[in-house]
Amino acid sequence: MKQQPGWVLPNLREAQKRTHQDSKIEKALFSIPAQCQGVGQGKRYYLRTYGCQANERDSETLAGILEALQFQPTEDVQEADLILMNTCAVRKNAEDKVLGEIGHFKHLARQREDLVIGVCGCMAQEENIVETLLTKYRHVNLIFGTHNLHCLPELLYQVMVGHETCVEVYSKEGDVIENLPVRRFGRHKAWVNIMYGCDKFCTYCIVPYTRGKERSRRMEDILSEVRTLKEEGYREITLLGQNVNAYGKDLGIEGGFARLLEETAKIGIDRIRFTTSHPWDFSDEMIEMIAAYENIMPFIHLPVQSGDSEILKIMGRRYTIEEYRTLFDKIMTRIPGCAVSTDIIVGFPNESDEQFEHTMEIVDYCKFDNAFTFIYSPREGTPAARMRDNVPMEVKQARLARLNERWNSYALEKNTAYEGRVVKVLVDGPSKKNESAYSGYTETNKLVNFSAEGAAAGDIVEVRITQARTWSLHGELVSREK
Ligand code: 5AD
Ligand code: SF4
């Protein structure tokens, strides 16, 4: 790959370093330079998002910027003038899928010389991926990373007007930028970033390299965003961070996340959720806040990753399985009926049968409401990717199948306990096929499908559960409490 003047390529070694400087909170960094104004006039963009909620929220910013440049959205890739892929790097199979999709765009690029095909998000932060894109996917003409969304107007200008392939990926995180435009995709539920990056460096995980060091937003900026959302009629917000428990540490706010939860709850928005929390620094104060405020939802995503303390140690998770169990018990005692979901990796390098059985045991113990289970995927540049691995893929696959069967049986058991109960549901909307079939989520984050005449998206209604399934509940409307 030949480096071109002006290109800024990613560098994983640089991305690993952490500066001791505090990040600046920039309130005026984003503006649309005069020459970029209206660059999207008469043009359409197609935006695809992969991966986690941080990416979903970034896509809302990308859409906000594009619409400020006068682009119109389209869901039909054939009619797009700009295709933007906001990607995820957490596992290889997700990356392969994206590369496959990008491959399909080659014929579009052949038909349309002025088509802009952009790749951003976590894959753009990886050296090997950028090299692959620049050598084998030469129809991609725009690559930028997770730290410079605010530069999109200039980058687009270079590609669209200057007809250059543009690569700008900063390996070091930048400042916290507060004034970016946003086009929210939901009308009743909103994502609210509270911090960016991750400093945990779990040995299997690429995120600390692709998203940079932990940087918190100022509490007053977050609260003011939540107030505005409430005024705009939003009923639910989800506070977002790779590890929300660390909120405020970089700003010197001790017990930062518990305080933020309390201040957010006092604003009085109907439903508050948060994700993701790390079992290691999940404080008693956080548990007390969830217990104390009715509008903080009794649902916690608490990734365990493995049920074996030795594997947890090699993963760099900083807790033993006994500590996880103690935390789980504390949560269930203080917040009765709380739903807990988890993430689990099977087939970490050299995981023995016995170590895997420990994972089955923690599933038996916690009976998670939901679980996201993955086969370990080596990520270039991470410490685990350098470990020798003696576990054959067939063994990993068999473990995953057993694990899924086990947690599914508990999810069904948990859901069955809802039968006959009346629960509050925030309505997402009627189904496209049948206007009297609605869906929404309970406070404990369970999907409910129910029948009703004339309910509306954004209502909080009461539903009697008539039937439980593994991944959803079915019921009928009881009352329309607003
Ligand atoms: N391989 C498999 N799963 C991974 N995750 C993160 N990195 C990897 C990897 N290299 C999973 C973890 C994490 C979730 C978001 O993705 O379970 O909690
Ligand atoms: Fe990855 Fe661990 Fe950070 Fe989660 S806490 S993003 S698993 S390094």
PDB file of C-alpha atoms and ligand atoms in Angstrom, residues 90 197-208 214 242-243 276 278 303 305 315-317 343 345, ligand 2:
ATOM      1  CA  VAL A  90     -15.234  -6.510  18.120  1.00  0.00           C
ATOM      2  CA  GLY A 197     -13.510   5.172  25.311  1.00  0.00           C
ATOM      3  CA  CYS A 198     -12.360   2.406  27.625  1.00  0.00           C
ATOM      4  CA  ASP A 199      -9.262   1.993  29.808  1.00  0.00           C
ATOM      5  CA  LYS A 200      -9.940  -1.539  31.023  1.00  0.00           C
ATOM      6  CA  PHE A 201      -7.858  -3.367  28.396  1.00  0.00           C
ATOM      7  CA  CYS A 202      -9.482  -6.768  28.787  1.00  0.00           C
ATOM      8  CA  THR A 203      -6.918  -8.910  26.976  1.00  0.00           C
ATOM      9  CA  TYR A 204      -9.277 -10.082  24.198  1.00  0.00           C
ATOM     10  CA  CYS A 205     -10.841  -6.714  23.422  1.00  0.00           C
ATOM     11  CA  ILE A 206     -10.036  -4.253  20.645  1.00  0.00           C
ATOM     12  CA  VAL A 207     -12.273  -1.464  21.978  1.00  0.00           C
ATOM     13  CA  PRO A 208      -9.639   0.363  24.103  1.00  0.00           C
ATOM     14  CA  GLU A 214     -11.935   7.090  28.919  1.00  0.00           C
ATOM     15  CA  GLN A 242     -18.224   1.254  27.375  1.00  0.00           C
ATOM     16  CA  ASN A 243     -18.001   1.136  31.149  1.00  0.00           C
ATOM     17  CA  THR A 276     -22.572  -1.249  29.958  1.00  0.00           C
ATOM     18  CA  HIS A 278     -18.339  -3.694  34.537  1.00  0.00           C
ATOM     19  CA  PRO A 303     -21.110  -9.089  31.422  1.00  0.00           C
ATOM     20  CA  GLN A 305     -17.473 -13.263  30.188  1.00  0.00           C
ATOM     21  CA  MET A 315      -8.828 -12.021  30.448  1.00  0.00           C
ATOM     22  CA  GLY A 316      -7.801  -9.142  32.727  1.00  0.00           C
ATOM     23  CA  ARG A 317     -11.317  -8.805  34.139  1.00  0.00           C
ATOM     24  CA  ASP A 343     -22.123 -11.435  27.809  1.00  0.00           C
ATOM     25  CA  ILE A 345     -17.145 -15.695  25.636  1.00  0.00           C
TER      26      ILE A 345
HETATM   27 FE1  SF4 B   2     -13.678  -4.299  26.004  1.00  0.00          FE
HETATM   28 FE2  SF4 B   2     -13.332  -4.874  28.621  1.00  0.00          FE
HETATM   29 FE3  SF4 B   2     -13.546  -2.269  27.805  1.00  0.00          FE
HETATM   30 FE4  SF4 B   2     -15.694  -3.880  27.726  1.00  0.00          FE
HETATM   31  S1  SF4 B   2     -14.564  -3.266  29.592  1.00  0.00           S
HETATM   32  S2  SF4 B   2     -15.008  -2.476  26.080  1.00  0.00           S
HETATM   33  S3  SF4 B   2     -14.817  -5.892  27.193  1.00  0.00           S
HETATM   34  S4  SF4 B   2     -11.900  -3.724  27.299  1.00  0.00           S
END
